[in-house]
Amino acid sequence: MSKFKKTDRVMARWPGSSLWFEGTVIDLNDIEYLVCFEDTAKSKYVVKYKDVKSLTEFRRRSKSRGRSSSRGRSSKTKSPGRRSTLEPKPSPAKTAQRAVEIIKVIEPEPVVKHKTIVEPRNVLERWNDMEHKNVLLECRNDVEHKNILERRHEVERKNEVLRTDVFTRLSRADVAVQRTSSPIWQSHRIVSSNEKIEYNSQINNVRTVTSKKEPTPKSLGSRLCGISCSVGSSIKSGICAFIPSLATVKFLILTLIITAMPVFLTEMCTKNKCTVMEMPVMPRKFQVYYDPLSIALVAGFLVTQLLLYLIPLGKVVKPKNGATVHCNGIIALLVSVAVLSSLMYFGYDVLQVYTKYRQLLATSMALSMVLTLAVYIRARYIPDDAKNPVGNSGMFLPDFFTGRELNPAVRSLDLKFLLFRVALLTWIMINVLVVMKDLRANPGQYSPTLLTACGLQIFYAVDYLWFEDSYFTTYDYMRQGCGLLFILGHLTGPFIVTVFTRFILNHGTELEWYYLSLIVALNLVGYTILRGSNSQKHSFRSNPSDPALAYLESLPTPAGTRLLVSGWWGFLRHPNYLGDLLTFISWGLLCGFRHALPWILVGIDVLFLVGRIFEVESVCKKKYGTAWNSYTERVKYRLIPKIF
Ligand code: NDP
């Protein structure tokens, strides 16, 4: 039961600390208040009921604590920061967390203290030492508290990029850090940011120290591999230059997987043979993949889509990157189909394109690499706020894979949006070619199973084109870096999902009409969940006060935006992924159970979706803090009700 209502003035505990400040309740739910604090930044945080008190109650308690202090009464009179010697020592994890809290209240001071390089691990160790010596921060009075908080906001802004770098790579490249106690590549970035941290027992002595020391130059090899290397003897560093860090190895493996996957999946299932029990027979000569016509086709298709993108028709969206996007995907589709029909009308054998499948895939892969490299280099010249917070580790391969920039735009051209549309249109075109190929092979006969499979895939893609504007509120657009994973995924993705329909074309069996009907029904259930949840979230994100959404419950968050806790997003935490999974399963069912390949594709999709779930949830937890915890307490399952 809430004690306070909106606009009530209260004393509330600052999240993650033991400090209390005055604020105003601006929103509430059944367990928490959203409090606007009285600091200069007017910070808004979600605070649990128990951490909010009325002003009078708080003053009464403070006074009584003051009195007991004067009588010399024990632990209650201690400041929240001081720990009794009888209390258990905190765990290392807590200590590290405390250290993160501490770093939030430090302020840079332009004093040269140390010339030595401090690495993230050393910083943590020093924090641990500090904790063990019971050197804790103590804020002496309210005035000081307020000053610290104001300074904290300023410092937080300045140190945001630095902290993200250090802690992201601490967790990612933990093994690399453990391998050596000598400075690693990351530490040079810290030094290059001229930031070092020194602690004393008093808060005023806890400060960030500027070092004038320049980063030790690294060889090209070590930059490429992101190596953990000591700055010792030249021999040692020479050897180190060839030892890649764990992060690099991990991203090397991921790069190999995502580049090999489309090739293997398409080579495994050709017209002559379709098996996963043998390695596919790859063309002996690399030249097989090189085909000028395919290069011209891919380039021509991209230029056409670029021109269609520029047609000033359709809903206008202006993302933060400065681009102007016209959501005219359906127009682009109609024009593309018209061009294809005209080519056929004038006697051009469009099915030739289908025979170039392998070369088109190879060209798309090569193009992905070139484009990713261009975006990677371009990221050198972009402002910090356009950078991907998790794609700028300074290591080539991880950053190349993840993407250093979030949403690259060249004037009105939004690259991610264009690639998204190109992927959908390529997918539709391949399916149209598959149907045409079947009709040519069996004139006058058509395969209901193949038509159903191609029809369902085309329907899925057209739906995304129709609701194109909802792409701008997806994780894909807002949070995923524009690196190899994104670019290659979009340029080769259509070749992967059409393995289902190409399989049916070459090896499928005709299914009975009732079986087909059940599969279509399953697909439509998936589609309803997918579209319903995507549109619900998009409408809510675009206009949370839309009267049409008034029936939906939502939770306030410190980030200012609210989280839906009813409707599709109250049913599961990722309802759209469930919808996606059901549609994938329906495509697999159309292929039957005689071959493993379609089911391997379904398995790959499950892996992608589960991986994405953990990625999205970790980002949301960081962004929404306790509000996200409340959401997960309320909506317990992620993907499958009662199971996961
Ligand atoms: P989503 O559309 O799932 O969006 C995730 C974002 O939604 C979060 O980052 C958060 O962003 C917001 N959000 C999460 N929970 C809530 C809530 N309760 N209330 C309001 N907002 C919430 O992003 P994706 O890019 O992952 O998915 C887009 C589409 O792509 C989906 O249809 C998905 O099925 C499909 N997809 C398919 C994959 C496959 O392998 N088949 C893989 C990945 C995606 P914020 O709060 O910051 O706005």
XYZ file of C-alpha atoms and ligand atoms in Angstrom:
692
model
C 0.000 0.000 0.000
C 1.595 3.294 -1.010
C 2.071 5.983 1.646
C 2.598 8.742 -0.867
C 0.960 9.967 -3.985
C 2.257 11.853 -7.003
C 3.706 15.340 -6.245
C 4.326 14.479 -2.554
C 7.610 15.838 -1.196
C 9.609 13.047 0.395
C 13.029 11.952 1.594
C 14.304 9.079 -0.502
C 17.377 6.957 -0.471
C 19.686 7.476 -3.477
C 19.799 4.079 -5.251
C 22.865 2.024 -4.438
C 23.930 4.302 -1.561
C 22.936 5.002 1.993
C 22.388 8.675 1.361
C 18.974 10.278 1.679
C 17.828 13.293 -0.291
C 14.775 15.356 -0.704
C 12.665 14.772 -3.793
C 9.212 14.626 -5.275
C 7.194 11.542 -6.155
C 6.380 11.770 -9.853
C 5.023 8.296 -10.428
C 4.393 5.049 -8.596
C 3.381 1.450 -8.995
C 2.521 -1.216 -6.454
C 6.067 -1.597 -5.128
C 8.100 1.440 -6.155
C 8.066 5.189 -6.535
C 9.671 7.177 -9.315
C 11.328 10.032 -7.429
C 12.687 13.246 -8.905
C 15.620 14.257 -6.669
C 16.522 17.819 -5.797
C 19.990 17.805 -7.313
C 20.887 20.142 -10.151
C 20.396 17.438 -12.752
C 16.940 16.661 -11.314
C 17.799 12.963 -11.404
C 14.922 10.543 -11.564
C 15.265 7.134 -9.958
C 12.993 4.278 -9.108
C 13.048 3.760 -5.346
C 11.442 0.947 -3.370
C 8.645 1.811 -0.921
C 10.844 1.065 2.087
C 13.420 3.622 0.960
C 11.023 6.543 0.887
C 9.977 8.461 4.017
C 8.009 11.562 4.732
C 10.025 14.714 5.478
C 8.755 14.903 9.050
C 9.427 11.265 9.777
C 12.917 11.561 8.394
C 13.742 14.691 10.425
C 12.393 13.106 13.586
C 14.573 10.065 13.033
C 17.662 12.126 12.219
C 17.197 14.105 15.427
C 16.794 11.021 17.532
C 19.888 9.539 15.930
C 21.758 12.762 16.699
C 20.712 12.544 20.362
C 21.742 8.961 20.702
C 25.055 9.884 19.181
C 25.689 12.449 21.848
C 25.023 9.828 24.450
C 27.716 7.777 22.792
C 25.359 4.990 21.822
C 26.783 2.372 19.613
C 26.421 1.345 16.010
C 23.231 3.159 15.150
C 25.021 6.462 15.421
C 27.638 5.510 12.913
C 27.503 7.016 9.485
C 26.185 4.646 6.879
C 29.575 4.433 5.276
C 31.441 3.200 8.345
C 31.474 -0.492 9.032
C 31.769 -2.061 12.444
C 34.762 -4.330 12.873
C 32.324 -7.063 13.868
C 30.537 -6.882 10.554
C 31.548 -9.427 7.925
C 33.794 -8.195 5.174
C 32.153 -7.811 1.802
C 32.635 -10.335 -0.930
C 35.036 -9.409 -3.755
C 32.061 -9.028 -6.107
C 30.457 -6.571 -3.695
C 33.729 -4.809 -3.308
C 34.046 -4.417 -7.068
C 30.479 -3.146 -7.224
C 31.244 -0.738 -4.420
C 34.280 0.353 -6.380
C 32.070 1.149 -9.328
C 29.901 3.209 -7.010
C 32.936 4.986 -5.711
C 34.161 5.861 -9.156
C 30.863 7.604 -9.697
C 31.616 10.094 -6.964
C 35.149 10.932 -7.897
C 36.230 13.997 -9.717
C 39.154 14.406 -12.085
C 41.866 16.651 -10.762
C 44.633 17.819 -13.057
C 47.511 16.704 -10.830
C 50.333 14.431 -11.960
C 50.782 11.810 -9.269
C 51.985 8.627 -10.869
C 53.872 7.967 -13.998
C 53.275 4.249 -13.928
C 50.582 2.648 -16.009
C 47.527 1.545 -14.100
C 45.548 -1.304 -15.568
C 41.936 -2.175 -14.812
C 42.817 -5.215 -12.765
C 45.220 -3.228 -10.614
C 42.560 -0.657 -10.039
C 40.219 -3.351 -8.782
C 42.899 -4.831 -6.593
C 43.538 -1.445 -5.101
C 39.874 -1.031 -4.487
C 39.883 -4.388 -2.739
C 42.868 -3.360 -0.618
C 41.177 -0.169 0.216
C 38.079 -2.009 1.347
C 40.104 -4.374 3.477
C 41.719 -1.451 5.222
C 38.239 -0.164 5.934
C 39.006 2.972 4.062
C 35.480 3.939 3.301
C 33.989 7.056 2.025
C 32.084 9.120 4.489
C 30.046 12.094 3.651
C 29.967 14.344 6.638
C 26.888 16.416 6.136
C 24.070 17.061 3.768
C 25.741 19.999 2.084
C 28.713 17.868 1.235
C 26.415 15.134 -0.029
C 24.778 17.520 -2.420
C 28.050 18.869 -3.720
C 29.261 15.378 -4.367
C 26.139 14.480 -6.242
C 26.383 17.531 -8.454
C 30.000 16.769 -9.214
C 29.102 13.161 -9.776
C 26.882 14.008 -12.719
C 29.589 16.029 -14.342
C 32.156 13.298 -13.843
C 29.762 10.592 -14.987
C 29.383 12.299 -18.320
C 33.115 12.689 -18.785
C 34.029 9.212 -17.707
C 31.189 7.322 -19.367
C 33.170 6.139 -22.363
C 36.200 5.298 -20.247
C 34.263 3.213 -17.746
C 32.331 1.374 -20.420
C 35.604 0.471 -22.106
C 37.313 -0.677 -18.949
C 34.519 -2.780 -17.533
C 33.267 -4.189 -20.794
C 36.727 -5.400 -21.574
C 37.361 -6.499 -18.042
C 34.542 -8.967 -18.415
C 35.227 -9.799 -22.049
C 38.949 -10.153 -21.934
C 39.126 -11.323 -18.361
C 41.379 -14.207 -19.189
C 43.705 -11.958 -21.102
C 43.908 -9.711 -18.075
C 44.571 -12.629 -15.771
C 47.263 -14.020 -18.009
C 49.565 -11.179 -17.271
C 49.968 -8.749 -14.488
C 51.818 -6.406 -16.760
C 50.047 -3.643 -18.627
C 47.773 -4.720 -21.425
C 46.472 -2.991 -24.486
C 43.409 -1.718 -22.647
C 45.537 -0.040 -20.076
C 47.124 2.118 -22.739
C 43.744 3.456 -23.559
C 43.205 4.353 -19.954
C 46.508 6.123 -19.888
C 45.764 7.753 -23.181
C 42.594 9.082 -21.664
C 44.896 10.621 -19.061
C 42.869 9.132 -16.268
C 44.262 7.453 -13.177
C 42.671 6.884 -9.881
C 44.159 7.272 -6.476
C 42.532 6.731 -3.154
C 42.984 8.150 0.272
C 40.861 7.605 3.267
C 38.809 10.763 2.915
C 36.446 11.510 0.088
C 38.243 14.709 -0.723
C 41.365 12.727 -1.248
C 39.737 10.278 -3.586
C 40.453 11.690 -6.965
C 41.203 11.051 -10.544
C 44.744 11.916 -11.377
C 45.898 13.093 -14.733
C 48.965 11.516 -16.175
C 50.984 13.128 -18.874
C 52.474 9.808 -19.858
C 51.895 8.960 -23.513
C 50.636 5.508 -24.404
C 53.335 3.076 -25.307
C 53.294 2.694 -29.093
C 52.013 -0.679 -30.234
C 53.003 -2.635 -33.249
C 50.464 -3.052 -36.020
C 50.365 -6.752 -35.169
C 49.410 -6.136 -31.589
C 46.776 -3.605 -32.587
C 45.255 -6.068 -35.007
C 45.188 -8.894 -32.524
C 44.367 -6.931 -29.397
C 47.235 -8.474 -27.530
C 47.970 -8.603 -23.855
C 51.624 -7.731 -23.865
C 54.110 -6.525 -21.315
C 56.215 -3.512 -22.104
C 59.324 -5.375 -21.145
C 62.162 -6.463 -23.325
C 61.837 -6.168 -27.044
C 62.147 -9.958 -27.415
C 59.323 -10.555 -24.998
C 57.104 -7.991 -26.627
C 58.029 -9.404 -30.010
C 56.757 -12.813 -28.917
C 53.705 -11.263 -27.323
C 52.905 -9.536 -30.579
C 51.774 -12.876 -31.950
C 49.648 -14.032 -29.024
C 46.071 -12.967 -29.586
C 43.819 -12.184 -26.648
C 40.874 -14.363 -25.742
C 38.484 -11.735 -27.077
C 40.235 -11.796 -30.435
C 40.158 -15.582 -30.594
C 36.475 -15.554 -29.724
C 35.642 -13.039 -32.440
C 37.857 -14.840 -34.930
C 35.834 -17.997 -34.341
C 32.553 -16.084 -34.600
C 33.689 -14.433 -37.826
C 34.617 -17.802 -39.304
C 31.264 -19.252 -38.275
C 29.146 -16.469 -39.721
C 31.114 -16.372 -42.979
C 31.264 -20.144 -43.403
C 27.635 -20.752 -42.453
C 25.923 -19.371 -45.570
C 28.450 -21.119 -47.820
C 28.104 -24.483 -46.088
C 24.335 -24.327 -45.819
C 23.940 -23.596 -49.515
C 26.609 -26.072 -50.646
C 25.237 -28.843 -48.428
C 21.941 -28.854 -50.209
C 22.260 -28.686 -53.957
C 20.014 -30.203 -56.556
C 22.120 -33.359 -56.728
C 22.647 -34.008 -53.067
C 21.336 -32.844 -49.742
C 22.987 -34.218 -46.637
C 24.477 -32.965 -43.442
C 26.314 -36.231 -42.837
C 29.108 -35.353 -45.256
C 31.201 -32.282 -45.773
C 29.910 -30.483 -48.864
C 32.024 -30.778 -51.986
C 33.333 -27.278 -52.468
C 34.321 -26.012 -55.916
C 38.020 -26.664 -56.417
C 38.747 -23.365 -58.079
C 38.200 -20.124 -56.282
C 37.410 -18.495 -59.650
C 34.071 -20.309 -59.583
C 32.924 -17.701 -57.124
C 34.073 -14.813 -59.233
C 31.546 -13.765 -61.814
C 31.350 -10.296 -63.374
C 27.634 -10.712 -64.139
C 26.906 -11.456 -60.483
C 28.901 -8.425 -59.403
C 26.927 -6.312 -61.872
C 23.646 -7.794 -60.646
C 24.386 -7.149 -56.975
C 25.654 -3.631 -57.698
C 22.670 -2.904 -59.972
C 20.203 -4.160 -57.374
C 21.784 -2.037 -54.646
C 21.853 1.112 -56.781
C 18.211 0.554 -57.775
C 17.229 0.179 -54.116
C 19.210 3.258 -53.234
C 17.345 5.271 -55.870
C 14.004 3.875 -54.707
C 14.951 4.729 -51.130
C 15.260 8.358 -52.182
C 11.698 8.566 -53.567
C 10.052 11.119 -51.258
C 6.889 9.102 -50.656
C 5.688 7.290 -47.543
C 5.838 8.050 -43.846
C 8.847 10.189 -42.929
C 11.075 9.127 -40.030
C 13.990 11.229 -38.831
C 16.299 9.102 -36.699
C 18.919 10.701 -34.441
C 21.714 10.171 -36.970
C 20.416 13.032 -39.131
C 19.061 10.855 -41.950
C 15.630 11.370 -43.456
C 13.908 8.111 -44.170
C 10.802 7.670 -46.296
C 9.125 4.407 -45.405
C 8.341 3.504 -48.985
C 9.347 -0.160 -48.895
C 6.127 -1.314 -50.526
C 6.709 1.106 -53.406
C 10.259 -0.248 -53.754
C 8.813 -3.763 -53.844
C 6.230 -2.911 -56.504
C 8.834 -1.211 -58.681
C 11.229 -4.162 -58.265
C 8.521 -6.639 -59.268
C 7.610 -4.401 -62.234
C 11.263 -4.358 -63.367
C 11.448 -8.152 -63.095
C 8.231 -8.558 -65.085
C 9.462 -6.135 -67.769
C 12.701 -8.070 -68.127
C 10.692 -11.238 -68.640
C 8.366 -9.498 -71.064
C 11.297 -8.354 -73.180
C 12.648 -11.879 -73.301
C 15.443 -11.699 -70.745
C 15.899 -15.055 -69.080
C 15.643 -13.987 -65.450
C 16.146 -17.544 -64.294
C 19.789 -17.143 -65.255
C 20.014 -15.194 -62.034
C 19.018 -18.300 -60.131
C 21.835 -20.305 -61.686
C 24.259 -17.706 -60.314
C 23.166 -18.410 -56.770
C 26.630 -19.375 -55.554
C 28.334 -16.405 -57.204
C 25.696 -13.983 -55.966
C 26.260 -15.241 -52.442
C 30.039 -14.884 -52.803
C 29.646 -11.354 -54.174
C 27.365 -10.401 -51.287
C 29.914 -11.735 -48.828
C 32.743 -9.817 -50.439
C 30.602 -6.696 -50.473
C 29.838 -7.177 -46.757
C 33.543 -7.251 -45.954
C 34.263 -4.111 -47.983
C 31.304 -2.250 -46.525
C 32.184 -3.276 -42.963
C 35.741 -2.092 -43.457
C 34.514 1.237 -44.842
C 32.193 1.737 -41.856
C 35.003 0.728 -39.491
C 37.379 3.315 -40.956
C 34.675 5.978 -41.081
C 34.105 5.510 -37.344
C 37.424 7.244 -36.705
C 35.841 10.501 -37.696
C 32.483 10.326 -35.955
C 31.535 12.031 -32.687
C 31.602 9.988 -29.487
C 27.850 9.900 -29.070
C 27.479 8.153 -32.452
C 29.791 5.342 -31.372
C 28.671 1.906 -30.332
C 29.331 1.707 -26.570
C 30.427 -1.931 -26.880
C 32.204 -1.734 -30.220
C 35.187 0.465 -29.440
C 37.541 -1.737 -27.473
C 40.537 -0.736 -29.569
C 40.949 -4.314 -30.796
C 40.481 -4.682 -34.517
C 38.622 -7.956 -34.794
C 36.092 -7.510 -31.962
C 35.310 -3.979 -33.146
C 35.157 -4.995 -36.804
C 32.735 -7.762 -35.894
C 30.574 -5.777 -33.463
C 30.684 -2.426 -35.251
C 32.173 0.820 -33.980
C 29.264 2.952 -35.102
C 25.615 2.407 -34.205
C 23.683 4.020 -37.041
C 25.856 5.257 -39.898
C 24.206 7.827 -42.115
C 25.457 9.664 -45.163
C 23.265 12.738 -45.561
C 19.716 11.408 -45.761
C 20.855 7.823 -46.284
C 20.521 5.542 -43.281
C 22.777 2.575 -44.019
C 21.187 0.109 -41.580
C 17.700 0.871 -42.801
C 18.786 0.480 -46.434
C 20.411 -2.880 -45.694
C 17.319 -4.023 -43.820
C 15.180 -3.235 -46.848
C 17.654 -4.781 -49.294
C 17.585 -7.989 -47.232
C 13.786 -8.172 -47.362
C 13.606 -7.468 -51.094
C 16.376 -9.954 -51.915
C 14.528 -12.561 -49.885
C 11.295 -11.925 -51.797
C 13.074 -11.997 -55.174
C 14.812 -15.320 -54.472
C 11.486 -16.885 -53.530
C 9.866 -15.555 -56.706
C 12.720 -17.134 -58.691
C 12.281 -20.439 -56.840
C 8.592 -20.580 -57.843
C 9.453 -19.648 -61.441
C 12.124 -22.314 -61.555
C 9.639 -24.940 -60.409
C 7.071 -23.842 -62.977
C 9.657 -24.009 -65.726
C 10.782 -27.491 -64.682
C 7.197 -28.754 -64.445
C 5.149 -26.713 -66.920
C 1.469 -26.630 -66.105
C 1.979 -28.264 -62.726
C 2.498 -26.471 -59.521
C 3.558 -27.729 -56.136
C 1.159 -26.700 -53.326
C 3.866 -27.333 -50.718
C 6.411 -25.163 -52.506
C 3.868 -22.439 -53.188
C 2.840 -22.457 -49.521
C 6.450 -22.236 -48.334
C 7.391 -19.427 -50.732
C 4.078 -17.683 -50.087
C 4.577 -17.721 -46.310
C 8.128 -16.397 -46.585
C 7.056 -13.651 -48.992
C 4.184 -12.772 -46.660
C 6.599 -12.477 -43.715
C 8.934 -10.171 -45.659
C 6.140 -8.033 -47.124
C 4.722 -7.557 -43.635
C 8.055 -6.135 -42.466
C 8.076 -3.794 -45.479
C 4.521 -2.715 -44.715
C 5.353 -1.925 -41.081
C 8.789 -0.610 -41.971
C 8.686 2.298 -39.537
C 8.548 -0.090 -36.575
C 12.141 -1.048 -37.421
C 13.294 2.163 -35.746
C 12.258 1.000 -32.276
C 13.896 -2.419 -32.502
C 17.031 -3.451 -30.677
C 18.532 -4.211 -34.077
C 18.329 -0.587 -35.095
C 18.861 1.162 -31.783
C 21.535 -0.934 -30.143
C 23.266 -3.293 -32.543
C 26.483 -1.913 -33.950
C 26.911 -1.676 -37.690
C 29.695 -4.241 -37.924
C 30.300 -7.478 -39.776
C 27.584 -9.335 -37.881
C 24.948 -6.833 -38.919
C 26.099 -6.196 -42.488
C 26.905 -9.795 -43.400
C 23.737 -10.949 -41.648
C 21.623 -8.677 -43.830
C 23.402 -9.258 -47.130
C 23.641 -13.045 -46.815
C 20.627 -13.716 -44.575
C 18.221 -14.069 -47.547
C 20.414 -16.863 -48.959
C 20.179 -18.704 -45.633
C 16.421 -18.523 -45.023
C 15.667 -19.528 -48.586
C 17.446 -22.829 -47.937
C 13.980 -23.936 -46.725
C 12.284 -23.186 -50.020
C 15.208 -24.337 -52.163
C 15.178 -27.579 -50.213
C 11.488 -28.091 -51.018
C 12.168 -27.240 -54.676
C 14.903 -29.869 -54.968
C 14.080 -32.514 -52.384
C 10.698 -31.784 -50.849
C 7.705 -34.072 -50.889
C 4.128 -33.043 -51.432
C 2.171 -32.743 -48.203
C -1.500 -33.493 -47.775
C -3.836 -30.485 -47.738
C -4.809 -30.984 -44.064
C -1.174 -31.084 -43.052
C -0.565 -27.922 -45.064
C -3.563 -26.258 -43.401
C -2.233 -27.046 -39.923
C 1.175 -25.650 -40.796
C -0.363 -22.479 -42.217
C -2.425 -22.150 -39.023
C 0.731 -22.473 -36.901
C 2.426 -19.889 -39.075
C -0.483 -17.492 -38.644
C -0.413 -17.938 -34.870
C 3.289 -17.056 -34.956
C 2.630 -14.124 -37.236
C -0.143 -12.791 -34.980
C 2.143 -12.875 -31.952
C 5.055 -11.379 -33.885
C 3.131 -8.559 -35.470
C 0.944 -7.901 -32.432
C 3.902 -7.541 -30.082
C 6.133 -5.598 -32.480
C 3.358 -3.125 -33.296
C 2.295 -2.782 -29.663
C 5.805 -1.887 -28.567
C 6.362 0.397 -31.524
C 3.130 2.333 -30.933
C 3.917 2.621 -27.235
C 7.481 3.813 -27.850
C 6.298 6.297 -30.506
C 3.487 7.767 -28.399
C 3.160 6.432 -24.846
C 0.147 8.639 -24.150
C -1.808 7.380 -27.155
C -5.397 6.934 -25.860
C -5.640 3.722 -27.901
C -3.005 2.214 -25.590
C -4.559 3.465 -22.362
C -5.637 -0.078 -21.470
C -1.993 -1.186 -21.208
C -0.214 -1.114 -17.864
C 3.318 0.185 -17.752
C 6.125 0.685 -15.262
C 8.061 3.933 -14.767
C 11.847 3.686 -15.130
C 14.784 5.910 -14.224
C 15.524 6.329 -17.929
C 12.298 8.285 -18.305
C 10.646 5.816 -20.679
C 8.203 3.229 -19.349
C 8.150 -0.548 -19.722
C 5.008 -2.328 -20.804
C 3.911 -4.918 -18.241
C 0.642 -6.006 -19.777
C -0.543 -6.969 -23.251
C 1.954 -9.009 -25.268
C 4.875 -7.711 -23.191
C 3.138 -8.815 -20.003
C 2.657 -12.294 -21.457
C 6.370 -12.860 -22.138
C 9.489 -10.727 -22.015
C 10.184 -11.433 -25.713
C 6.828 -12.269 -27.290
C 8.028 -11.227 -30.749
C 10.788 -13.850 -30.616
C 8.211 -16.540 -29.834
C 6.230 -15.429 -32.892
C 9.415 -15.550 -34.942
C 10.254 -19.015 -33.690
C 6.797 -20.379 -34.543
C 7.073 -19.078 -38.106
C 10.506 -20.688 -38.450
C 9.129 -23.980 -37.155
C 6.292 -23.812 -39.677
C 8.823 -23.424 -42.516
C 10.721 -26.426 -41.128
C 7.533 -28.500 -40.990
C 6.895 -27.812 -44.661
C 10.213 -29.524 -45.377
C 9.192 -32.655 -43.469
C 11.455 -34.815 -41.320
C 13.365 -36.794 -43.920
C 16.349 -34.433 -43.809
C 18.095 -32.809 -40.889
C 19.099 -29.644 -42.719
C 15.862 -27.638 -42.304
C 15.868 -28.533 -38.612
C 19.453 -27.435 -38.281
C 18.278 -24.075 -39.598
C 15.533 -24.003 -36.962
C 18.173 -24.872 -34.342
C 20.417 -22.034 -35.548
C 17.475 -19.663 -35.244
C 16.846 -20.818 -31.669
C 20.510 -20.130 -30.862
C 20.305 -16.669 -32.412
C 17.126 -15.839 -30.538
C 18.408 -17.088 -27.185
C 21.683 -15.200 -27.703
C 19.727 -12.082 -28.554
C 17.524 -12.498 -25.478
C 20.531 -12.429 -23.157
C 22.057 -9.507 -25.029
C 18.865 -7.421 -24.932
C 18.243 -8.240 -21.268
C 21.720 -7.290 -20.184
C 21.372 -3.928 -21.964
C 17.905 -3.351 -20.481
C 19.131 -4.222 -16.997
C 21.860 -1.632 -17.260
C 19.472 0.934 -18.671
C 16.470 0.382 -16.399
C 18.090 -0.950 -13.182
C 15.577 -1.822 -10.478
C 12.660 -1.149 -12.821
C 13.902 -3.983 -15.036
C 14.096 -6.235 -11.959
C 10.487 -5.381 -11.132
C 9.547 -6.196 -14.716
C 11.296 -9.571 -14.637
C 9.672 -10.370 -11.285
C 6.316 -9.629 -12.769
C 6.843 -11.203 -16.204
C 8.765 -14.340 -15.344
C 9.220 -16.069 -18.714
C 11.282 -14.928 -21.636
C 10.365 -17.032 -24.643
C 8.158 -19.975 -23.756
C 5.514 -19.707 -21.021
C 6.275 -21.833 -17.924
C 9.511 -23.141 -19.451
C 12.002 -20.390 -20.282
P 12.954 -6.015 -30.166
O 11.888 -5.560 -31.101
O 12.724 -7.267 -29.427
O 13.223 -4.832 -29.149
C 13.933 -4.976 -27.938
C 13.812 -3.632 -27.250
O 12.442 -3.411 -26.878
C 14.565 -3.524 -25.952
O 15.903 -3.218 -26.188
C 13.826 -2.389 -25.266
O 14.272 -1.177 -25.883
C 12.382 -2.605 -25.719
N 11.611 -3.331 -24.713
C 11.911 -4.519 -24.135
N 10.960 -4.869 -23.260
C 10.027 -3.881 -23.298
C 8.802 -3.658 -22.611
N 8.334 -4.513 -21.697
N 8.111 -2.522 -22.883
C 8.569 -1.643 -23.805
N 9.719 -1.794 -24.466
C 10.450 -2.899 -24.221
O 14.328 -5.977 -30.954
P 15.041 -6.954 -31.958
O 15.828 -6.093 -32.844
O 15.775 -8.014 -31.231
O 13.869 -7.662 -32.785
C 13.256 -7.042 -33.903
C 12.586 -8.099 -34.759
O 13.588 -8.918 -35.352
C 11.682 -9.003 -33.955
O 10.525 -9.229 -34.664
C 12.464 -10.276 -33.818
O 11.599 -11.376 -33.775
C 13.324 -10.275 -35.075
N 14.586 -10.975 -34.791
C 14.743 -12.213 -35.339
C 15.888 -12.947 -35.075
C 16.038 -14.300 -35.658
O 17.092 -14.901 -35.531
N 15.032 -14.841 -36.279
C 16.973 -12.419 -34.222
C 16.701 -11.116 -33.707
C 15.544 -10.430 -33.997
P 14.006 0.290 -25.237
O 13.291 0.078 -23.952
O 15.356 0.850 -25.096
O 13.140 0.998 -26.225
